[in-house]
Short mmCIF file of C-alpha atoms and ligand atoms in Angstrom, two decimals:
data_model
loop_
_atom_site.label_atom_id
_atom_site.label_comp_id
_atom_site.label_asym_id
_atom_site.label_seq_id
_atom_site.Cartn_x
_atom_site.Cartn_y
_atom_site.Cartn_z
CA UNK A 1 -6.50 -52.92 110.20
CA UNK A 2 -9.45 -51.44 111.98
CA UNK A 3 -12.67 -50.44 110.24
CA UNK A 4 -13.82 -47.34 112.24
CA UNK A 5 -17.57 -46.36 112.45
CA UNK A 6 -19.01 -43.66 110.07
CA UNK A 7 -17.79 -40.25 110.76
CA UNK A 8 -19.59 -36.96 109.81
CA UNK A 9 -16.19 -35.52 109.33
CA UNK A 10 -12.62 -36.52 109.00
CA UNK A 11 -10.28 -33.58 109.17
CA UNK A 12 -6.93 -34.30 107.55
CA UNK A 13 -4.07 -31.77 109.24
CA UNK A 14 -3.60 -29.75 112.33
CA UNK A 15 -2.50 -26.67 111.58
CA UNK A 16 -4.78 -23.35 112.13
CA UNK A 17 -7.13 -24.31 109.36
CA UNK A 18 -7.59 -27.92 110.47
CA UNK A 19 -7.80 -26.82 114.43
CA UNK A 20 -10.44 -24.36 113.63
CA UNK A 21 -12.32 -26.55 111.47
CA UNK A 22 -12.19 -29.18 114.28
CA UNK A 23 -13.78 -26.63 116.84
CA UNK A 24 -16.56 -25.44 114.31
CA UNK A 25 -17.35 -29.24 113.70
CA UNK A 26 -17.42 -29.93 117.61
CA UNK A 27 -19.79 -27.03 118.13
CA UNK A 28 -21.88 -28.35 115.07
CA UNK A 29 -21.91 -31.67 117.21
CA UNK A 30 -20.54 -33.58 114.28
CA UNK A 31 -18.75 -36.92 114.88
CA UNK A 32 -15.31 -35.60 114.18
CA UNK A 33 -11.91 -36.71 114.19
CA UNK A 34 -8.63 -34.80 113.16
CA UNK A 35 -5.71 -36.82 111.95
CA UNK A 36 -2.18 -35.42 112.29
CA UNK A 37 1.05 -36.95 111.46
CA UNK A 38 2.90 -34.69 113.31
CA UNK A 39 2.48 -32.15 116.03
CA UNK A 40 -0.72 -30.18 115.95
CA UNK A 41 0.16 -26.67 115.16
CA UNK A 42 1.52 -26.95 111.59
CA UNK A 43 3.76 -24.17 110.61
CA UNK A 44 2.70 -22.05 113.25
CA UNK A 45 4.62 -24.13 115.73
CA UNK A 46 7.96 -23.30 113.97
CA UNK A 47 7.39 -19.53 113.75
CA UNK A 48 9.18 -17.44 116.11
CA UNK A 49 6.74 -14.43 116.70
CA UNK A 50 3.15 -13.98 115.11
CA UNK A 51 2.18 -10.25 115.13
CA UNK A 52 -0.72 -10.46 112.78
CA UNK A 53 -3.39 -12.68 114.69
CA UNK A 54 -6.13 -10.27 115.59
CA UNK A 55 -6.47 -9.45 119.06
CA UNK A 56 -3.08 -10.51 120.36
CA UNK A 57 -0.29 -8.13 119.16
CA UNK A 58 2.33 -10.43 119.67
CA UNK A 59 2.63 -14.22 120.56
CA UNK A 60 5.25 -16.81 119.94
CA UNK A 61 4.07 -19.38 117.05
CA UNK A 62 4.49 -22.19 119.56
CA UNK A 63 2.01 -20.53 122.26
CA UNK A 64 -0.62 -19.72 119.63
CA UNK A 65 -0.44 -23.25 118.26
CA UNK A 66 -0.79 -24.23 122.01
CA UNK A 67 -3.81 -22.19 122.40
CA UNK A 68 -5.25 -23.62 119.18
CA UNK A 69 -5.03 -27.02 120.78
CA UNK A 70 -6.25 -26.42 123.82
CA UNK A 71 -9.27 -24.50 122.37
CA UNK A 72 -9.82 -27.68 120.44
CA UNK A 73 -9.32 -29.85 123.34
CA UNK A 74 -11.79 -28.15 125.54
CA UNK A 75 -14.39 -29.27 122.68
CA UNK A 76 -13.17 -32.72 123.20
CA UNK A 77 -11.97 -32.89 119.48
CA UNK A 78 -10.79 -36.51 118.86
CA UNK A 79 -7.08 -36.08 117.32
CA UNK A 80 -5.37 -38.94 116.00
CA UNK A 81 -1.63 -38.98 115.50
CA UNK A 82 -1.08 -41.05 112.57
CA UNK A 83 -0.30 -40.35 108.62
CA UNK A 84 -3.10 -40.59 106.29
CA UNK A 85 -2.15 -42.40 103.07
CA UNK A 86 -5.47 -42.20 100.87
CA UNK A 87 -8.63 -40.30 100.60
CA UNK A 88 -10.71 -42.29 98.28
CA UNK A 89 -13.89 -40.54 97.07
CA UNK A 90 -17.13 -42.24 96.98
CA UNK A 91 -20.84 -41.71 96.16
CA UNK A 92 -22.25 -43.13 99.42
CA UNK A 93 -19.39 -41.80 101.33
CA UNK A 94 -15.63 -41.14 101.27
CA UNK A 95 -12.79 -43.28 102.85
CA UNK A 96 -9.86 -42.09 104.50
CA UNK A 97 -6.89 -44.76 105.02
CA UNK A 98 -4.26 -44.57 107.45
CA UNK A 99 -0.74 -45.74 107.56
CA UNK A 100 -1.20 -48.11 110.42
CA UNK A 101 -4.11 -49.99 108.31
CA UNK A 102 -7.21 -48.05 110.16
CA UNK A 103 -9.92 -47.01 107.67
CA UNK A 104 -12.41 -44.14 108.19
CA UNK A 105 -15.56 -43.70 106.49
CA UNK A 106 -16.87 -40.61 106.36
CA UNK A 107 -19.48 -38.13 104.96
CA UNK A 108 -17.23 -35.39 104.67
CA UNK A 109 -13.36 -34.86 104.52
CA UNK A 110 -11.61 -31.70 105.03
CA UNK A 111 -7.87 -31.61 103.87
CA UNK A 112 -5.60 -28.93 105.44
CA UNK A 113 -2.24 -30.55 104.85
CA UNK A 114 -0.72 -27.11 103.75
CA UNK A 115 2.90 -27.27 101.90
CA UNK A 116 6.65 -28.44 102.24
CA UNK A 117 9.24 -25.89 101.66
CA UNK A 118 10.56 -25.66 98.20
CA UNK A 119 14.09 -26.37 97.67
CA UNK A 120 16.87 -24.54 95.61
CA UNK A 121 18.02 -27.78 93.77
CA UNK A 122 21.52 -26.97 94.10
CA UNK A 123 24.60 -28.97 94.44
CA UNK A 124 25.41 -29.69 98.29
CA UNK A 125 21.73 -28.71 99.42
CA UNK A 126 20.64 -32.34 99.94
CA UNK A 127 24.01 -33.47 100.82
CA UNK A 128 24.54 -31.07 103.68
CA UNK A 129 21.05 -30.96 104.97
CA UNK A 130 21.34 -31.12 108.75
CA UNK A 131 24.88 -30.13 108.42
CA UNK A 132 24.56 -26.59 108.16
CA UNK A 133 21.61 -26.49 105.37
CA UNK A 134 18.04 -25.69 106.95
CA UNK A 135 14.56 -24.86 106.13
CA UNK A 136 13.54 -23.78 109.83
CA UNK A 137 15.42 -21.06 111.65
CA UNK A 138 13.40 -21.84 115.01
CA UNK A 139 14.53 -25.52 115.19
CA UNK A 140 18.05 -24.95 113.96
CA UNK A 141 18.93 -21.49 114.85
CA UNK A 142 20.30 -22.21 118.17
CA UNK A 143 23.62 -23.79 116.49
CA UNK A 144 24.58 -20.80 114.79
CA UNK A 145 24.88 -18.27 117.83
CA UNK A 146 27.71 -16.04 117.24
CA UNK A 147 28.22 -17.45 113.77
CA UNK A 148 27.59 -16.11 110.09
CA UNK A 149 24.57 -17.61 108.26
CA UNK A 150 23.23 -17.02 104.47
CA UNK A 151 19.32 -16.90 104.14
CA UNK A 152 17.83 -17.37 100.92
CA UNK A 153 14.72 -15.89 99.81
CA UNK A 154 12.84 -12.28 99.58
CA UNK A 155 9.43 -13.16 100.69
CA UNK A 156 7.65 -12.98 104.52
CA UNK A 157 9.34 -16.03 105.46
CA UNK A 158 12.94 -15.10 104.40
CA UNK A 159 12.75 -11.77 106.06
CA UNK A 160 10.96 -12.82 109.40
CA UNK A 161 13.48 -15.75 109.90
CA UNK A 162 16.39 -13.44 109.06
CA UNK A 163 15.34 -11.06 111.67
CA UNK A 164 14.91 -14.17 114.24
CA UNK A 165 18.27 -15.41 113.19
CA UNK A 166 20.03 -11.65 113.85
CA UNK A 167 19.07 -12.21 117.39
CA UNK A 168 21.51 -15.36 117.44
CA UNK A 169 23.86 -15.13 114.86
CA UNK A 170 26.96 -12.66 114.37
CA UNK A 171 25.96 -11.89 110.80
CA UNK A 172 23.18 -12.71 108.33
CA UNK A 173 23.37 -12.37 104.76
CA UNK A 174 20.07 -12.21 102.97
CA UNK A 175 20.52 -13.56 99.18
CA UNK A 176 17.62 -12.30 97.10
CA UNK A 177 17.58 -13.08 93.50
CA UNK A 178 15.77 -9.48 92.39
CA UNK A 179 16.63 -5.99 93.56
CA UNK A 180 13.27 -5.65 95.36
CA UNK A 181 11.96 -7.81 98.33
CA UNK A 182 8.35 -9.58 97.98
CA UNK A 183 7.91 -9.23 101.83
CA UNK A 184 5.44 -6.88 103.53
CA UNK A 185 6.47 -3.52 103.94
CA UNK A 186 6.65 -3.68 107.83
CA UNK A 187 9.26 -6.65 107.40
CA UNK A 188 11.33 -4.61 104.92
CA UNK A 189 11.55 -1.75 107.08
CA UNK A 190 12.73 -4.06 110.07
CA UNK A 191 15.19 -5.72 107.88
CA UNK A 192 16.87 -2.41 106.66
CA UNK A 193 17.10 -1.39 110.06
CA UNK A 194 18.77 -4.54 111.44
CA UNK A 195 22.31 -3.70 111.34
CA UNK A 196 23.54 -7.30 111.61
CA UNK A 197 21.72 -8.24 108.32
CA UNK A 198 23.12 -7.38 104.92
CA UNK A 199 21.16 -7.92 101.62
CA UNK A 200 22.91 -9.33 98.84
CA UNK A 201 20.51 -8.16 95.72
CA UNK A 202 20.29 -9.58 92.17
CA UNK A 203 22.01 -12.65 93.53
CA UNK A 204 21.49 -16.42 93.37
CA UNK A 205 23.35 -19.32 95.51
CA UNK A 206 24.47 -21.75 92.87
CA UNK A 207 26.15 -24.17 95.17
CA UNK A 208 26.89 -25.09 98.96
CA UNK A 209 30.26 -26.32 99.92
CA UNK A 210 31.24 -28.04 103.33
CA UNK A 211 34.34 -29.05 105.05
CA UNK A 212 34.51 -31.56 107.95
CA UNK A 213 32.45 -29.73 110.40
CA UNK A 214 29.72 -28.79 107.93
CA UNK A 215 28.83 -26.18 105.95
CA UNK A 216 31.69 -23.77 104.93
CA UNK A 217 30.77 -21.61 101.99
CA UNK A 218 28.33 -20.71 99.35
CA UNK A 219 28.98 -20.05 95.67
CA UNK A 220 26.96 -17.21 94.28
CA UNK A 221 26.04 -15.66 91.16
CA UNK A 222 24.93 -12.15 90.24
CA UNK A 223 21.85 -12.48 87.99
CA UNK A 224 22.18 -9.18 86.36
CA UNK A 225 26.30 -9.60 85.30
CA UNK A 226 26.77 -13.40 85.84
CA UNK A 227 29.66 -12.48 87.94
CA UNK A 228 30.56 -15.52 90.29
CA UNK A 229 31.91 -15.36 93.83
CA UNK A 230 32.43 -17.20 97.23
CA UNK A 231 31.10 -16.51 100.59
CA UNK A 232 32.33 -17.98 103.86
CA UNK A 233 29.15 -19.18 105.95
CA UNK A 234 28.50 -21.58 108.67
CA UNK A 235 25.10 -22.46 107.50
CA UNK A 236 22.39 -21.56 104.75
CA UNK A 237 18.73 -21.31 105.62
CA UNK A 238 16.25 -21.71 102.37
CA UNK A 239 13.05 -19.69 102.34
CA UNK A 240 12.06 -19.67 98.83
CA UNK A 241 8.26 -20.65 99.05
CA UNK A 242 6.25 -23.88 99.57
CA UNK A 243 5.09 -26.60 97.62
CA UNK A 244 1.58 -27.66 98.08
CA UNK A 245 1.20 -31.20 99.77
CA UNK A 246 -1.50 -32.33 97.07
CA UNK A 247 -0.50 -35.88 97.20
CA UNK A 248 -3.78 -36.84 99.05
CA UNK A 249 -6.08 -34.91 96.40
CA UNK A 250 -8.37 -37.23 94.60
CA UNK A 251 -7.44 -37.55 90.78
CA UNK A 252 -9.11 -35.26 88.93
CA UNK A 253 -9.64 -32.37 91.26
CA UNK A 254 -8.68 -29.15 89.68
CA UNK A 255 -5.63 -27.43 90.53
CA UNK A 256 -3.81 -24.43 89.37
CA UNK A 257 -0.36 -24.62 87.57
CA UNK A 258 1.59 -25.08 90.91
CA UNK A 259 -0.48 -27.66 92.09
CA UNK A 260 -2.90 -25.36 94.63
CA UNK A 261 -6.25 -26.93 94.92
CA UNK A 262 -9.05 -24.93 93.35
CA UNK A 263 -12.65 -24.95 95.14
CA UNK A 264 -15.41 -23.01 95.54
CA UNK A 265 -16.19 -20.24 98.31
CA UNK A 266 -17.01 -22.97 100.77
CA UNK A 267 -13.64 -24.51 100.21
CA UNK A 268 -15.56 -27.52 98.43
CA UNK A 269 -13.63 -29.31 95.64
CA UNK A 270 -15.40 -30.69 92.62
CA UNK A 271 -16.02 -33.93 94.56
CA UNK A 272 -19.11 -33.06 96.68
CA UNK A 273 -18.17 -33.31 100.72
CA UNK A 274 -14.57 -32.96 100.01
CA UNK A 275 -13.04 -29.67 101.08
CA UNK A 276 -9.76 -28.38 101.04
CA UNK A 277 -8.59 -25.34 103.23
CA UNK A 278 -5.44 -23.38 104.00
CA UNK A 279 -2.23 -23.22 102.57
CA UNK A 280 -2.94 -26.13 99.99
CA UNK A 281 -6.03 -23.99 98.63
CA UNK A 282 -5.47 -21.77 96.00
CA UNK A 283 -5.94 -18.26 97.20
CA UNK A 284 -4.21 -14.64 97.21
CA UNK A 285 -2.94 -14.66 100.65
CA UNK A 286 -1.48 -17.20 102.80
CA UNK A 287 -2.03 -16.40 106.50
CA UNK A 288 -3.04 -17.96 109.53
CA UNK A 289 -6.25 -15.78 109.87
CA UNK A 290 -7.17 -16.76 106.66
CA UNK A 291 -6.48 -20.49 106.99
CA UNK A 292 -8.78 -20.34 110.44
CA UNK A 293 -11.35 -18.56 108.32
CA UNK A 294 -11.33 -21.25 105.70
CA UNK A 295 -11.29 -23.96 108.64
CA UNK A 296 -14.83 -22.26 109.93
CA UNK A 297 -16.19 -21.91 106.57
CA UNK A 298 -15.52 -25.79 105.60
CA UNK A 299 -16.59 -27.02 108.96
CA UNK A 300 -19.98 -25.01 108.78
CA UNK A 301 -20.48 -26.29 105.23
CA UNK A 302 -19.67 -29.85 106.18
CA UNK A 303 -22.31 -29.57 108.63
CA UNK A 304 -24.98 -28.45 106.17
CA UNK A 305 -23.90 -31.02 103.92
CA UNK A 306 -24.27 -34.10 106.62
CA UNK A 307 -27.71 -32.32 107.74
CA UNK A 308 -28.94 -32.43 104.08
CA UNK A 309 -27.71 -35.80 103.49
CA UNK A 310 -29.18 -37.43 106.71
CA UNK A 311 -32.34 -35.67 106.00
CA UNK A 312 -32.70 -36.89 102.61
CA UNK A 313 -31.94 -40.45 103.98
CA UNK A 314 -34.86 -40.51 106.38
P1 LIG B 1 6.76 -16.48 98.99
O1 LIG B 1 6.20 -15.29 99.23
O2 LIG B 1 6.41 -17.36 97.56
O3 LIG B 1 8.34 -16.02 98.59
C1 LIG B 1 9.60 -16.65 98.11
C2 LIG B 1 10.61 -15.74 97.98
O4 LIG B 1 11.67 -16.68 97.37
C3 LIG B 1 10.62 -14.93 96.84
O5 LIG B 1 11.03 -13.54 97.10
C4 LIG B 1 11.08 -15.63 95.66
O6 LIG B 1 11.83 -14.57 94.62
C5 LIG B 1 12.23 -16.40 96.18
N1 LIG B 1 12.49 -17.39 95.33
C6 LIG B 1 11.72 -18.57 94.79
N2 LIG B 1 12.41 -19.58 94.08
C7 LIG B 1 13.40 -19.27 94.30
C8 LIG B 1 14.68 -19.79 93.78
N3 LIG B 1 14.54 -20.99 93.17
N4 LIG B 1 15.96 -19.15 94.08
C9 LIG B 1 16.12 -17.56 94.69
N5 LIG B 1 14.88 -17.29 95.13
C10 LIG B 1 13.74 -17.92 95.09
O7 LIG B 1 7.09 -17.51 99.95
P2 LIG B 1 7.42 -17.39 101.59
O8 LIG B 1 8.07 -16.21 101.90
O9 LIG B 1 7.57 -18.91 102.27
O10 LIG B 1 5.89 -17.08 102.09
C11 LIG B 1 4.71 -17.99 101.58
C12 LIG B 1 3.24 -17.76 101.97
O11 LIG B 1 3.32 -17.43 103.61
C13 LIG B 1 3.30 -16.08 101.50
O12 LIG B 1 1.80 -16.01 101.05
C14 LIG B 1 3.42 -15.31 102.62
O13 LIG B 1 2.95 -14.02 102.49
C15 LIG B 1 2.76 -15.89 103.72
N6 LIG B 1 3.58 -15.94 104.88
C16 LIG B 1 3.08 -14.79 105.70
C17 LIG B 1 3.77 -14.60 106.87
C18 LIG B 1 3.38 -13.25 107.73
O14 LIG B 1 2.07 -12.81 107.43
N7 LIG B 1 3.81 -12.94 108.86
C19 LIG B 1 4.91 -15.22 107.51
C20 LIG B 1 5.47 -16.17 106.43
C21 LIG B 1 4.84 -16.74 105.38
P3 LIG B 1 10.63 -13.51 93.73
O15 LIG B 1 10.47 -12.53 94.89
O16 LIG B 1 11.65 -12.87 92.84
O17 LIG B 1 9.73 -14.23 93.10
#
């Protein structure tokens, strides 16, 4: 275990919110560390094309993630690749514990750890994960070239990923439980114009079946008639939303019914100096541009917090 020196801000999570907070914190000359257990970029990195980052009409998720990272590195942001196991709030300072035993005391903590894909919780889903069941089209789509795939969901993710998969697969069935998509209108128009994509309305997947080579079919049920059917497919991609990664949030912090963290307009929780930003924060729109804005806001607020705290100690 290494007890690290006091930091002004520890940022947890290296997605668009965390990296933007890092850039702003460095610009505010705060002693900063960003801790990320995976690759910096977060969900951005596994998105095919991003068309709503203002100022750039069209960019791959990986490229935009790389741009965020190199921008942060240009400000010498200290990025540590390790898992955070606990955030312990304190009156004097907060404490961030890492899986490798390192301990960071910090005046402020910005938590930007997003969410994890929701599962359908149906038979075969876990058993055939990696054998035809996937939650990431850009990671696994390659294996389904000229094959048939089922995509489940009706939001921005399911429609965007269906469009991506249609570039590779022979046929994409988009299975949605209602008769109307939740996705934004531009994605809805594109989906309907793509001849390789067929939408199965008012339908849910109830079971995933496989043979020796992996997923071979899904069992379906019509939500209006309850009629059951089977559909041959080589794979199933599930995009039915995200569960908030709220395991690190200190006990007693208010959350909504779905587990997203409630904060004030600065992103500050009820624990002074602890901020939550990005997809983990309860909000209307989960967007890269919103996460980035929240990262900027929280870092500016953290700078003010640290300045006030140090001023009162003199
Ligand atoms: P989402 O917006 O929550 O949509 C989830 C979809 O899955 C909904 O259509 C929902 O159906 C369906 N669903 C949920 N549980 C289901 C179940 N058990 N069985 C079958 N279907 C189920 O999730 P998302 O598409 O992952 O998007 C998450 C957030 O990120 C959203 O705020 C989205 O706008 C944002 N996002 C934005 C972009 C972009 O701007 N380009 C791209 C990706 C994501 P119902 O419609 O019936 O509820």
